[in-house]
Protein backbone atom coordinates (compact mmCIF):
# COMPACT_ATOMS: atom_id res chain seq x y z
CA UNK A 1 0.00 0.00 0.00
CA UNK A 2 1.43 3.39 -0.94
CA UNK A 3 1.07 6.51 1.15
CA UNK A 4 -1.05 8.08 -1.59
CA UNK A 5 -3.42 5.18 -1.20
CA UNK A 6 -3.37 5.53 2.61
CA UNK A 7 -4.07 9.26 2.38
CA UNK A 8 -7.06 8.60 0.13
CA UNK A 9 -8.38 5.84 2.34
CA UNK A 10 -7.96 8.02 5.44
CA UNK A 11 -9.89 10.84 3.77
CA UNK A 12 -12.75 8.46 2.93
CA UNK A 13 -12.87 7.05 6.45
CA UNK A 14 -12.68 10.48 8.07
CA UNK A 15 -15.60 11.60 5.92
CA UNK A 16 -17.58 8.49 6.88
CA UNK A 17 -16.90 9.12 10.58
CA UNK A 18 -17.25 12.91 10.49
CA UNK A 19 -20.08 13.02 13.02
CA UNK A 20 -17.91 11.50 15.76
CA UNK A 21 -14.92 13.77 15.19
CA UNK A 22 -14.79 15.66 18.49
CA UNK A 23 -11.37 17.24 17.97
CA UNK A 24 -12.84 20.71 18.42
CA UNK A 25 -13.68 19.80 22.00
CA UNK A 26 -9.97 19.41 22.83
CA UNK A 27 -6.91 21.62 22.95
CA UNK A 28 -3.99 19.82 21.37
CA UNK A 29 -0.67 21.37 20.42
CA UNK A 30 -0.24 21.85 16.67
CA UNK A 31 2.00 19.39 14.90
CA UNK A 32 1.52 16.61 17.45
CA UNK A 33 -0.17 13.28 16.87
CA UNK A 34 -1.07 12.23 20.37
CA UNK A 35 -1.20 8.46 20.79
CA UNK A 36 -0.88 8.37 24.55
CA UNK A 37 -4.41 9.14 25.63
CA UNK A 38 -4.49 5.73 27.29
CA UNK A 39 -1.93 7.07 29.74
CA UNK A 40 -2.85 10.74 30.10
CA UNK A 41 -5.82 11.96 28.09
CA UNK A 42 -5.58 15.24 26.15
CA UNK A 43 -6.86 18.53 27.56
CA UNK A 44 -10.57 19.10 26.91
CA UNK A 45 -11.40 22.64 25.83
CA UNK A 46 -13.85 23.17 28.71
CA UNK A 47 -11.29 22.48 31.43
CA UNK A 48 -9.13 25.64 31.64
CA UNK A 49 -12.11 27.97 32.15
CA UNK A 50 -13.71 25.57 34.64
CA UNK A 51 -10.52 25.34 36.68
CA UNK A 52 -10.06 29.11 36.54
CA UNK A 53 -13.60 29.57 37.79
CA UNK A 54 -13.13 26.98 40.53
CA UNK A 55 -9.98 28.71 41.72
CA UNK A 56 -10.82 32.37 41.27
CA UNK A 57 -14.57 32.55 41.83
CA UNK A 58 -15.41 29.51 43.90
CA UNK A 59 -12.38 29.14 46.12
CA UNK A 60 -11.08 32.71 45.84
CA UNK A 61 -14.33 34.64 46.24
CA UNK A 62 -16.93 32.36 47.77
CA UNK A 63 -14.51 30.48 49.99
CA UNK A 64 -15.99 27.82 52.22
CA UNK A 65 -19.58 28.57 51.19
CA UNK A 66 -18.71 26.85 47.93
CA UNK A 67 -19.19 23.45 49.56
CA UNK A 68 -22.89 24.25 49.32
CA UNK A 69 -23.31 27.07 46.82
CA UNK A 70 -21.12 25.49 44.15
CA UNK A 71 -22.12 21.92 44.87
CA UNK A 72 -18.73 20.78 46.09
CA UNK A 73 -20.21 18.46 48.67
CA UNK A 74 -22.27 16.54 46.12
CA UNK A 75 -19.59 16.52 43.43
CA UNK A 76 -18.30 12.96 44.04
CA UNK A 77 -21.72 11.48 43.32
CA UNK A 78 -22.69 14.02 40.65
CA UNK A 79 -19.48 13.38 38.69
CA UNK A 80 -19.91 9.69 39.41
CA UNK A 81 -23.26 9.78 37.61
CA UNK A 82 -21.61 11.44 34.60
CA UNK A 83 -19.04 8.63 34.47
CA UNK A 84 -21.81 6.12 35.07
CA UNK A 85 -23.47 7.18 31.83
CA UNK A 86 -20.31 6.21 29.95
CA UNK A 87 -19.92 2.81 31.62
CA UNK A 88 -23.56 1.78 31.62
CA UNK A 89 -24.41 2.48 35.25
CA UNK A 90 -27.71 4.08 36.23
CA UNK A 91 -27.36 7.08 38.57
CA UNK A 92 -26.42 6.51 42.19
CA UNK A 93 -23.88 3.73 41.75
CA UNK A 94 -20.58 5.48 41.01
CA UNK A 95 -18.60 7.66 43.40
CA UNK A 96 -15.50 9.68 42.52
CA UNK A 97 -12.46 10.35 44.67
CA UNK A 98 -9.12 8.87 45.69
CA UNK A 99 -6.92 6.79 43.41
CA UNK A 100 -7.61 3.58 41.54
CA UNK A 101 -5.28 1.81 43.96
CA UNK A 102 -7.32 2.99 46.95
CA UNK A 103 -10.60 2.14 45.24
CA UNK A 104 -9.28 -1.36 44.44
CA UNK A 105 -8.29 -1.84 48.06
CA UNK A 106 -11.68 -0.65 49.25
CA UNK A 107 -13.58 -2.79 46.73
CA UNK A 108 -11.67 -5.97 47.57
CA UNK A 109 -12.51 -5.59 51.23
CA UNK A 110 -16.12 -4.94 50.28
CA UNK A 111 -16.07 -8.12 48.18
CA UNK A 112 -14.83 -10.07 51.20
CA UNK A 113 -17.76 -8.80 53.23
CA UNK A 114 -20.15 -9.81 50.43
CA UNK A 115 -18.70 -13.34 50.31
CA UNK A 116 -17.78 -14.32 53.87
CA UNK A 117 -16.41 -17.83 54.29
CA UNK A 118 -14.66 -17.81 50.92
CA UNK A 119 -10.92 -17.42 50.79
CA UNK A 120 -9.66 -17.15 47.21
CA UNK A 121 -9.16 -14.14 44.97
CA UNK A 122 -8.88 -15.20 41.35
CA UNK A 123 -7.02 -12.89 39.00
CA UNK A 124 -4.70 -13.02 36.03
CA UNK A 125 -0.94 -12.74 35.98
CA UNK A 126 0.36 -9.72 34.10
CA UNK A 127 -2.34 -7.31 35.15
CA UNK A 128 -1.26 -3.74 35.89
CA UNK A 129 1.24 -3.73 38.78
CA UNK A 130 -0.93 -1.74 41.18
CA UNK A 131 -3.70 -4.33 40.75
CA UNK A 132 -1.29 -7.15 41.52
CA UNK A 133 0.19 -5.38 44.54
CA UNK A 134 -3.18 -4.39 45.99
CA UNK A 135 -4.61 -7.87 45.45
CA UNK A 136 -1.60 -9.42 47.20
CA UNK A 137 -1.76 -6.84 49.99
CA UNK A 138 -5.46 -7.30 50.70
CA UNK A 139 -5.12 -11.09 50.45
CA UNK A 140 -2.40 -10.96 53.12
CA UNK A 141 -4.65 -8.82 55.35
CA UNK A 142 -7.64 -11.13 54.94
CA UNK A 143 -5.83 -14.46 54.90
CA UNK A 144 -6.99 -15.06 51.32
CA UNK A 145 -5.11 -17.12 48.74
CA UNK A 146 -4.35 -15.48 45.39
CA UNK A 147 -4.85 -17.74 42.38
CA UNK A 148 -3.74 -16.72 38.91
CA UNK A 149 -5.17 -17.89 35.61
CA UNK A 150 -5.11 -16.61 32.05
CA UNK A 151 -8.43 -14.89 31.28
CA UNK A 152 -9.56 -17.77 29.06
CA UNK A 153 -8.98 -20.19 31.96
CA UNK A 154 -10.88 -18.14 34.54
CA UNK A 155 -14.26 -19.91 34.12
CA UNK A 156 -12.69 -23.35 34.58
CA UNK A 157 -10.78 -22.19 37.66
CA UNK A 158 -13.85 -21.02 39.54
CA UNK A 159 -14.64 -23.00 42.67
CA UNK A 160 -16.79 -22.59 45.80
CA UNK A 161 -13.72 -21.06 47.50
CA UNK A 162 -13.50 -18.10 45.13
CA UNK A 163 -14.81 -14.94 46.74
CA UNK A 164 -13.96 -12.50 43.97
CA UNK A 165 -12.63 -12.44 40.41
CA UNK A 166 -10.53 -9.33 39.72
CA UNK A 167 -9.65 -8.44 36.15
CA UNK A 168 -8.88 -5.50 33.90
CA UNK A 169 -11.52 -5.09 31.22
CA UNK A 170 -8.79 -4.05 28.76
CA UNK A 171 -5.20 -5.16 29.31
CA UNK A 172 -2.90 -2.16 29.76
CA UNK A 173 -0.07 -3.66 27.75
CA UNK A 174 -1.69 -5.67 24.96
CA UNK A 175 -4.99 -3.82 24.71
CA UNK A 176 -6.88 -7.12 24.81
CA UNK A 177 -10.57 -6.62 25.62
CA UNK A 178 -11.91 -9.36 27.88
CA UNK A 179 -15.36 -10.87 27.60
CA UNK A 180 -16.86 -9.10 30.59
CA UNK A 181 -20.39 -10.48 30.16
CA UNK A 182 -19.43 -14.15 30.06
CA UNK A 183 -16.73 -13.97 32.75
CA UNK A 184 -19.13 -12.09 35.02
CA UNK A 185 -21.87 -14.66 34.41
CA UNK A 186 -19.48 -17.56 35.05
CA UNK A 187 -18.29 -15.99 38.31
CA UNK A 188 -21.88 -15.52 39.44
CA UNK A 189 -22.72 -19.13 38.59
CA UNK A 190 -19.91 -20.12 40.96
CA UNK A 191 -21.22 -17.79 43.66
CA UNK A 192 -18.34 -15.29 43.39
CA UNK A 193 -18.52 -11.56 42.82
CA UNK A 194 -16.56 -9.69 40.14
CA UNK A 195 -14.43 -6.59 40.42
CA UNK A 196 -13.50 -5.02 37.08
CA UNK A 197 -10.74 -2.46 36.57
CA UNK A 198 -12.02 -0.14 33.83
CA UNK A 199 -8.95 2.10 33.54
CA UNK A 200 -8.40 1.20 29.88
CA UNK A 201 -12.01 0.88 28.81
CA UNK A 202 -14.09 3.69 30.34
CA UNK A 203 -14.58 6.41 27.75
CA UNK A 204 -13.38 4.16 24.93
CA UNK A 205 -15.40 0.95 25.06
CA UNK A 206 -18.99 0.32 26.17
CA UNK A 207 -18.91 -1.54 29.46
CA UNK A 208 -22.54 -2.19 30.36
CA UNK A 209 -22.03 -2.50 34.12
CA UNK A 210 -25.74 -2.70 34.96
CA UNK A 211 -26.68 -4.72 31.89
CA UNK A 212 -24.16 -7.43 32.77
CA UNK A 213 -24.84 -7.31 36.49
CA UNK A 214 -21.31 -6.44 37.48
CA UNK A 215 -20.88 -6.24 41.24
CA UNK A 216 -17.98 -3.84 41.72
CA UNK A 217 -15.74 -1.80 39.43
CA UNK A 218 -13.04 0.83 39.65
CA UNK A 219 -11.23 3.05 37.19
CA UNK A 220 -9.14 6.17 36.84
CA UNK A 221 -10.15 9.59 35.58
CA UNK A 222 -7.03 10.55 33.67
CA UNK A 223 -6.94 8.24 30.62
CA UNK A 224 -9.85 8.13 28.16
CA UNK A 225 -11.93 10.32 30.51
CA UNK A 226 -9.35 13.10 30.07
CA UNK A 227 -9.63 14.38 33.65
CA UNK A 228 -5.99 15.51 33.82
CA UNK A 229 -2.90 14.36 35.67
CA UNK A 230 -3.83 12.75 38.98
CA UNK A 231 -7.55 13.07 38.27
CA UNK A 232 -9.53 11.25 40.94
CA UNK A 233 -10.60 7.67 40.39
CA UNK A 234 -14.08 6.19 40.81
CA UNK A 235 -15.73 3.15 42.27
CA UNK A 236 -18.95 1.44 41.17
CA UNK A 237 -21.06 -0.46 43.66
CA UNK A 238 -24.14 -2.09 42.15
CA UNK A 239 -27.29 -0.81 43.85
CA UNK A 240 -28.16 -4.31 45.04
CA UNK A 241 -24.92 -4.47 47.09
CA UNK A 242 -24.97 -1.01 48.61
CA UNK A 243 -26.76 -1.89 51.86
CA UNK A 244 -24.19 -4.62 52.53
CA UNK A 245 -21.21 -2.53 51.38
CA UNK A 246 -18.59 -2.45 54.11
CA UNK A 247 -16.28 0.54 53.76
CA UNK A 248 -12.82 -0.46 54.94
CA UNK A 249 -11.82 3.21 54.94
CA UNK A 250 -14.78 4.68 56.83
CA UNK A 251 -13.92 8.34 56.47
CA UNK A 252 -16.27 11.09 57.58
CA UNK A 253 -17.55 11.91 54.07
CA UNK A 254 -19.17 8.46 53.98
CA UNK A 255 -20.95 8.98 57.30
CA UNK A 256 -24.75 9.09 57.39
CA UNK A 257 -24.56 12.46 59.19
CA UNK A 258 -21.16 13.89 58.51
CA UNK A 259 -21.81 17.19 60.24
CA UNK A 260 -23.14 15.58 63.41
CA UNK A 261 -19.46 14.95 64.18
CA UNK A 262 -20.47 11.72 65.89
CA UNK A 263 -17.91 9.55 67.67
CA UNK A 264 -19.16 6.38 66.01
CA UNK A 265 -19.19 5.65 62.31
CA UNK A 266 -22.56 5.00 60.73
CA UNK A 267 -22.35 4.56 56.97
CA UNK A 268 -24.52 6.67 54.70
CA UNK A 269 -27.06 4.97 52.50
CA UNK A 270 -26.61 4.47 48.79
CA UNK A 271 -23.36 5.06 46.95
CA UNK A 272 -22.34 7.77 49.46
CA UNK A 273 -21.45 4.89 51.77
CA UNK A 274 -18.36 4.38 49.58
CA UNK A 275 -17.12 7.92 50.08
CA UNK A 276 -13.97 8.29 52.13
CA UNK A 277 -12.57 11.73 53.02
CA UNK A 278 -12.35 15.19 51.50
CA UNK A 279 -11.95 14.79 47.74
CA UNK A 280 -9.37 16.74 45.67
CA UNK A 281 -11.94 19.33 44.66
CA UNK A 282 -9.99 21.17 41.96
CA UNK A 283 -9.18 17.90 40.21
CA UNK A 284 -12.71 16.70 40.65
CA UNK A 285 -14.11 19.85 39.04
CA UNK A 286 -11.56 19.56 36.24
CA UNK A 287 -12.75 16.00 35.64
CA UNK A 288 -16.36 17.16 35.63
CA UNK A 289 -15.57 19.75 32.97
CA UNK A 290 -13.55 17.20 31.00
CA UNK A 291 -16.54 14.86 30.83
CA UNK A 292 -18.42 17.56 28.90
CA UNK A 293 -16.39 16.39 25.91
CA UNK A 294 -18.77 13.42 25.88
CA UNK A 295 -21.95 15.53 26.05
CA UNK A 296 -24.51 14.22 23.59
CA UNK A 297 -22.18 11.40 22.59
CA UNK A 298 -23.11 7.73 22.67
CA UNK A 299 -20.21 5.57 23.79
CA UNK A 300 -21.15 2.99 21.12
CA UNK A 301 -20.39 5.64 18.48
CA UNK A 302 -17.03 6.34 20.11
CA UNK A 303 -16.35 2.61 19.96
CA UNK A 304 -17.27 2.41 16.27
CA UNK A 305 -14.86 5.23 15.51
CA UNK A 306 -12.16 3.66 17.67
CA UNK A 307 -12.47 0.31 15.90
CA UNK A 308 -12.12 1.96 12.53
CA UNK A 309 -9.06 3.92 13.70
CA UNK A 310 -7.29 0.98 15.32
CA UNK A 311 -7.99 -1.31 12.37
CA UNK A 312 -6.63 1.34 10.01
CA UNK A 313 -3.54 1.94 12.16
CA UNK A 314 -2.80 -1.74 12.46
CA UNK A 315 -3.07 -2.31 8.71
CA UNK A 316 -0.93 0.73 7.95
CA UNK A 317 1.79 -0.35 10.39
CA UNK A 318 1.80 -3.84 8.93
CA UNK A 319 2.43 -2.19 5.60
CA UNK A 320 5.58 -0.31 6.65
CA UNK A 321 6.75 -2.95 9.13
CA UNK A 322 5.78 -6.28 7.56
CA UNK A 323 7.25 -8.34 10.38
CA UNK A 324 5.48 -6.28 13.08
CA UNK A 325 4.76 -8.51 16.06
CA UNK A 326 1.40 -7.16 17.18
CA UNK A 327 0.36 -7.96 20.71
CA UNK A 328 -2.98 -6.19 20.42
CA UNK A 329 -5.57 -8.66 19.13
CA UNK A 330 -6.66 -8.44 15.53
CA UNK A 331 -10.39 -9.30 15.80
CA UNK A 332 -12.52 -6.25 16.56
CA UNK A 333 -14.30 -7.98 19.42
CA UNK A 334 -11.04 -8.58 21.29
CA UNK A 335 -9.37 -5.22 20.73
CA UNK A 336 -9.56 -2.31 23.14
CA UNK A 337 -8.57 1.13 21.90
CA UNK A 338 -4.85 0.72 21.33
CA UNK A 339 -2.43 -0.88 18.93
CA UNK A 340 0.60 -2.44 20.56
CA UNK A 341 3.51 -4.34 19.12
CA UNK A 342 6.71 -5.91 20.30
CA UNK A 343 10.03 -4.80 18.85
CA UNK A 344 13.58 -5.25 20.15
CA UNK A 345 14.10 -1.50 19.66
CA UNK A 346 10.72 -0.54 21.12
CA UNK A 347 12.17 2.11 23.41
CA UNK A 348 14.14 3.72 20.59
CA UNK A 349 11.13 3.67 18.28
CA UNK A 350 8.96 5.45 20.84
CA UNK A 351 11.63 8.07 21.52
CA UNK A 352 12.40 8.68 17.85
CA UNK A 353 8.70 8.99 17.05
CA UNK A 354 8.24 11.49 19.89
CA UNK A 355 11.11 13.55 18.47
CA UNK A 356 9.02 13.74 15.28
CA UNK A 357 5.86 14.78 17.15
CA UNK A 358 4.21 11.37 17.32
CA UNK A 359 3.70 10.63 20.99
CA UNK A 360 3.11 7.01 21.99
CA UNK A 361 4.64 5.11 24.85
CA UNK A 362 6.89 2.24 25.77
CA UNK A 363 5.99 -0.56 28.15
CA UNK A 364 8.68 -2.80 29.50
CA UNK A 365 10.24 -4.93 28.23
CA UNK A 366 9.69 -4.37 24.51
CA UNK A 367 6.24 -3.01 23.75
CA UNK A 368 5.42 0.04 21.60
CA UNK A 369 1.99 1.13 22.78
CA UNK A 370 -0.09 3.45 20.62
CA UNK A 371 -3.25 4.57 22.34
CA UNK A 372 -6.09 5.63 20.09
CA UNK A 373 -8.43 8.06 21.84
CA UNK A 374 -11.12 8.17 19.19
CA UNK A 375 -12.75 11.51 20.08
CA UNK A 376 -9.70 13.57 19.11
CA UNK A 377 -7.91 11.46 16.50
CA UNK A 378 -8.54 11.12 12.79
CA UNK A 379 -7.44 8.54 10.27
CA UNK A 380 -5.33 11.28 8.67
CA UNK A 381 -3.46 11.69 11.99
CA UNK A 382 -2.67 8.00 11.86
CA UNK A 383 -1.20 8.30 8.37
CA UNK A 384 1.06 11.04 9.75
CA UNK A 385 2.10 8.69 12.54
CA UNK A 386 2.83 5.81 10.21
CA UNK A 387 4.78 8.05 7.82
CA UNK A 388 6.90 9.09 10.80
CA UNK A 389 7.36 5.43 11.72
CA UNK A 390 8.54 4.64 8.23
CA UNK A 391 10.96 7.58 8.27
CA UNK A 392 12.31 6.59 11.68
CA UNK A 393 12.91 3.03 10.54
CA UNK A 394 14.38 4.04 7.17
CA UNK A 395 16.81 6.45 8.79
CA UNK A 396 17.63 4.06 11.65
CA UNK A 397 16.72 6.80 14.15
CA UNK A 398 15.39 4.18 16.55
CA UNK A 399 18.93 2.80 16.88
CA UNK A 400 20.37 6.14 17.97
CA UNK A 401 22.70 5.27 20.87
CA UNK A 402 21.16 8.15 22.84
CA UNK A 403 17.97 6.13 23.28
CA UNK A 404 19.84 2.96 24.26
CA UNK A 405 21.64 4.81 27.03
CA UNK A 406 18.40 6.07 28.47
CA UNK A 407 16.48 2.83 28.10
CA UNK A 408 15.88 1.72 31.68
CA UNK A 409 15.79 -1.95 30.74
CA UNK A 410 19.09 -2.15 28.85
C1 LIG B 1 -5.25 -1.09 34.70
C2 LIG B 1 -4.72 -0.01 35.60
N1 LIG B 1 -5.08 0.02 36.89
C3 LIG B 1 -4.62 0.99 37.71
C4 LIG B 1 -3.78 1.99 37.25
C5 LIG B 1 -3.24 3.07 38.10
O1 LIG B 1 -3.70 3.15 39.40
P1 LIG B 1 -3.61 4.57 40.15
O2 LIG B 1 -4.63 5.46 39.51
O3 LIG B 1 -3.88 4.25 41.57
O4 LIG B 1 -2.23 5.11 39.93
C6 LIG B 1 -3.41 1.99 35.90
C7 LIG B 1 -2.51 3.07 35.40
O5 LIG B 1 -2.05 3.09 34.30
C8 LIG B 1 -3.88 0.96 35.07
O6 LIG B 1 -3.52 0.94 33.78
Coordinates of C-alpha atoms in Angstrom, one line a residue, residues 154-384:
X154 CA -10.9 -18.1 34.5
X155 CA -14.3 -19.9 34.1
X156 CA -12.7 -23.4 34.6
X157 CA -10.8 -22.2 37.7
X158 CA -13.9 -21.0 39.5
X159 CA -14.6 -23.0 42.7
X160 CA -16.8 -22.6 45.8
X161 CA -13.7 -21.1 47.5
X162 CA -13.5 -18.1 45.1
X163 CA -14.8 -14.9 46.7
X164 CA -14.0 -12.5 44.0
X165 CA -12.6 -12.4 40.4
X166 CA -10.5 -9.3 39.7
X167 CA -9.7 -8.4 36.1
X168 CA -8.9 -5.5 33.9
X169 CA -11.5 -5.1 31.2
X170 CA -8.8 -4.1 28.8
X171 CA -5.2 -5.2 29.3
X172 CA -2.9 -2.2 29.8
X173 CA -0.1 -3.7 27.7
X174 CA -1.7 -5.7 25.0
X175 CA -5.0 -3.8 24.7
X176 CA -6.9 -7.1 24.8
X177 CA -10.6 -6.6 25.6
X178 CA -11.9 -9.4 27.9
X179 CA -15.4 -10.9 27.6
X180 CA -16.9 -9.1 30.6
X181 CA -20.4 -10.5 30.2
X182 CA -19.4 -14.2 30.1
X183 CA -16.7 -14.0 32.8
X184 CA -19.1 -12.1 35.0
X185 CA -21.9 -14.7 34.4
X186 CA -19.5 -17.6 35.1
X187 CA -18.3 -16.0 38.3
X188 CA -21.9 -15.5 39.4
X189 CA -22.7 -19.1 38.6
X190 CA -19.9 -20.1 41.0
X191 CA -21.2 -17.8 43.7
X192 CA -18.3 -15.3 43.4
X193 CA -18.5 -11.6 42.8
X194 CA -16.6 -9.7 40.1
X195 CA -14.4 -6.6 40.4
X196 CA -13.5 -5.0 37.1
X197 CA -10.7 -2.5 36.6
X198 CA -12.0 -0.1 33.8
X199 CA -8.9 2.1 33.5
X200 CA -8.4 1.2 29.9
X201 CA -12.0 0.9 28.8
X202 CA -14.1 3.7 30.3
X203 CA -14.6 6.4 27.8
X204 CA -13.4 4.2 24.9
X205 CA -15.4 0.9 25.1
X206 CA -19.0 0.3 26.2
X207 CA -18.9 -1.5 29.5
X208 CA -22.5 -2.2 30.4
X209 CA -22.0 -2.5 34.1
X210 CA -25.7 -2.7 35.0
X211 CA -26.7 -4.7 31.9
X212 CA -24.2 -7.4 32.8
X213 CA -24.8 -7.3 36.5
X214 CA -21.3 -6.4 37.5
X215 CA -20.9 -6.2 41.2
X216 CA -18.0 -3.8 41.7
X217 CA -15.7 -1.8 39.4
X218 CA -13.0 0.8 39.7
X219 CA -11.2 3.1 37.2
X220 CA -9.1 6.2 36.8
X221 CA -10.1 9.6 35.6
X222 CA -7.0 10.5 33.7
X223 CA -6.9 8.2 30.6
X224 CA -9.8 8.1 28.2
X225 CA -11.9 10.3 30.5
X226 CA -9.3 13.1 30.1
X227 CA -9.6 14.4 33.6
X228 CA -6.0 15.5 33.8
X229 CA -2.9 14.4 35.7
X230 CA -3.8 12.7 39.0
X231 CA -7.6 13.1 38.3
X232 CA -9.5 11.2 40.9
X233 CA -10.6 7.7 40.4
X234 CA -14.1 6.2 40.8
X235 CA -15.7 3.1 42.3
X236 CA -18.9 1.4 41.2
X237 CA -21.1 -0.5 43.7
X238 CA -24.1 -2.1 42.1
X239 CA -27.3 -0.8 43.8
X240 CA -28.2 -4.3 45.0
X241 CA -24.9 -4.5 47.1
X242 CA -25.0 -1.0 48.6
X243 CA -26.8 -1.9 51.9
X244 CA -24.2 -4.6 52.5
X245 CA -21.2 -2.5 51.4
X246 CA -18.6 -2.4 54.1
X247 CA -16.3 0.5 53.8
X248 CA -12.8 -0.5 54.9
X249 CA -11.8 3.2 54.9
X250 CA -14.8 4.7 56.8
X251 CA -13.9 8.3 56.5
X252 CA -16.3 11.1 57.6
X253 CA -17.6 11.9 54.1
X254 CA -19.2 8.5 54.0
X255 CA -21.0 9.0 57.3
X256 CA -24.7 9.1 57.4
X257 CA -24.6 12.5 59.2
X258 CA -21.2 13.9 58.5
X259 CA -21.8 17.2 60.2
X260 CA -23.1 15.6 63.4
X261 CA -19.5 15.0 64.2
X262 CA -20.5 11.7 65.9
X263 CA -17.9 9.6 67.7
X264 CA -19.2 6.4 66.0
X265 CA -19.2 5.6 62.3
X266 CA -22.6 5.0 60.7
X267 CA -22.4 4.6 57.0
X268 CA -24.5 6.7 54.7
X269 CA -27.1 5.0 52.5
X270 CA -26.6 4.5 48.8
X271 CA -23.4 5.1 46.9
X272 CA -22.3 7.8 49.5
X273 CA -21.4 4.9 51.8
X274 CA -18.4 4.4 49.6
X275 CA -17.1 7.9 50.1
X276 CA -14.0 8.3 52.1
X277 CA -12.6 11.7 53.0
X278 CA -12.3 15.2 51.5
X279 CA -11.9 14.8 47.7
X280 CA -9.4 16.7 45.7
X281 CA -11.9 19.3 44.7
X282 CA -10.0 21.2 42.0
X283 CA -9.2 17.9 40.2
X284 CA -12.7 16.7 40.7
X285 CA -14.1 19.9 39.0
X286 CA -11.6 19.6 36.2
X287 CA -12.7 16.0 35.6
X288 CA -16.4 17.2 35.6
X289 CA -15.6 19.8 33.0
X290 CA -13.5 17.2 31.0
X291 CA -16.5 14.9 30.8
X292 CA -18.4 17.6 28.9
X293 CA -16.4 16.4 25.9
X294 CA -18.8 13.4 25.9
X295 CA -22.0 15.5 26.0
X296 CA -24.5 14.2 23.6
X297 CA -22.2 11.4 22.6
X298 CA -23.1 7.7 22.7
X299 CA -20.2 5.6 23.8
X300 CA -21.2 3.0 21.1
X301 CA -20.4 5.6 18.5
X302 CA -17.0 6.3 20.1
X303 CA -16.4 2.6 20.0
X304 CA -17.3 2.4 16.3
X305 CA -14.9 5.2 15.5
X306 CA -12.2 3.7 17.7
X307 CA -12.5 0.3 15.9
X308 CA -12.1 2.0 12.5
X309 CA -9.1 3.9 13.7
X310 CA -7.3 1.0 15.3
X311 CA -8.0 -1.3 12.4
X312 CA -6.6 1.3 10.0
X313 CA -3.5 1.9 12.2
X314 CA -2.8 -1.7 12.5
X315 CA -3.1 -2.3 8.7
X316 CA -0.9 0.7 7.9
X317 CA 1.8 -0.3 10.4
X318 CA 1.8 -3.8 8.9
X319 CA 2.4 -2.2 5.6
X320 CA 5.6 -0.3 6.7
X321 CA 6.8 -2.9 9.1
X322 CA 5.8 -6.3 7.6
X323 CA 7.2 -8.3 10.4
X324 CA 5.5 -6.3 13.1
X325 CA 4.8 -8.5 16.1
X326 CA 1.4 -7.2 17.2
X327 CA 0.4 -8.0 20.7
X328 CA -3.0 -6.2 20.4
X329 CA -5.6 -8.7 19.1
X330 CA -6.7 -8.4 15.5
X331 CA -10.4 -9.3 15.8
X332 CA -12.5 -6.3 16.6
X333 CA -14.3 -8.0 19.4
X334 CA -11.0 -8.6 21.3
X335 CA -9.4 -5.2 20.7
X336 CA -9.6 -2.3 23.1
X337 CA -8.6 1.1 21.9
X338 CA -4.9 0.7 21.3
X339 CA -2.4 -0.9 18.9
X340 CA 0.6 -2.4 20.6
X341 CA 3.5 -4.3 19.1
X342 CA 6.7 -5.9 20.3
X343 CA 10.0 -4.8 18.9
X344 CA 13.6 -5.2 20.1
X345 CA 14.1 -1.5 19.7
X346 CA 10.7 -0.5 21.1
X347 CA 12.2 2.1 23.4
X348 CA 14.1 3.7 20.6
X349 CA 11.1 3.7 18.3
X350 CA 9.0 5.5 20.8
X351 CA 11.6 8.1 21.5
X352 CA 12.4 8.7 17.8
X353 CA 8.7 9.0 17.1
X354 CA 8.2 11.5 19.9
X355 CA 11.1 13.6 18.5
X356 CA 9.0 13.7 15.3
X357 CA 5.9 14.8 17.1
X358 CA 4.2 11.4 17.3
X359 CA 3.7 10.6 21.0
X360 CA 3.1 7.0 22.0
X361 CA 4.6 5.1 24.9
X362 CA 6.9 2.2 25.8
X363 CA 6.0 -0.6 28.2
X364 CA 8.7 -2.8 29.5
X365 CA 10.2 -4.9 28.2
X366 CA 9.7 -4.4 24.5
X367 CA 6.2 -3.0 23.8
X368 CA 5.4 0.0 21.6
X369 CA 2.0 1.1 22.8
X370 CA -0.1 3.4 20.6
X371 CA -3.3 4.6 22.3
X372 CA -6.1 5.6 20.1
X373 CA -8.4 8.1 21.8
X374 CA -11.1 8.2 19.2
X375 CA -12.7 11.5 20.1
X376 CA -9.7 13.6 19.1
X377 CA -7.9 11.5 16.5
X378 CA -8.5 11.1 12.8
X379 CA -7.4 8.5 10.3
X380 CA -5.3 11.3 8.7
X381 CA -3.5 11.7 12.0
X382 CA -2.7 8.0 11.9
X383 CA -1.2 8.3 8.4
X384 CA 1.1 11.0 9.7

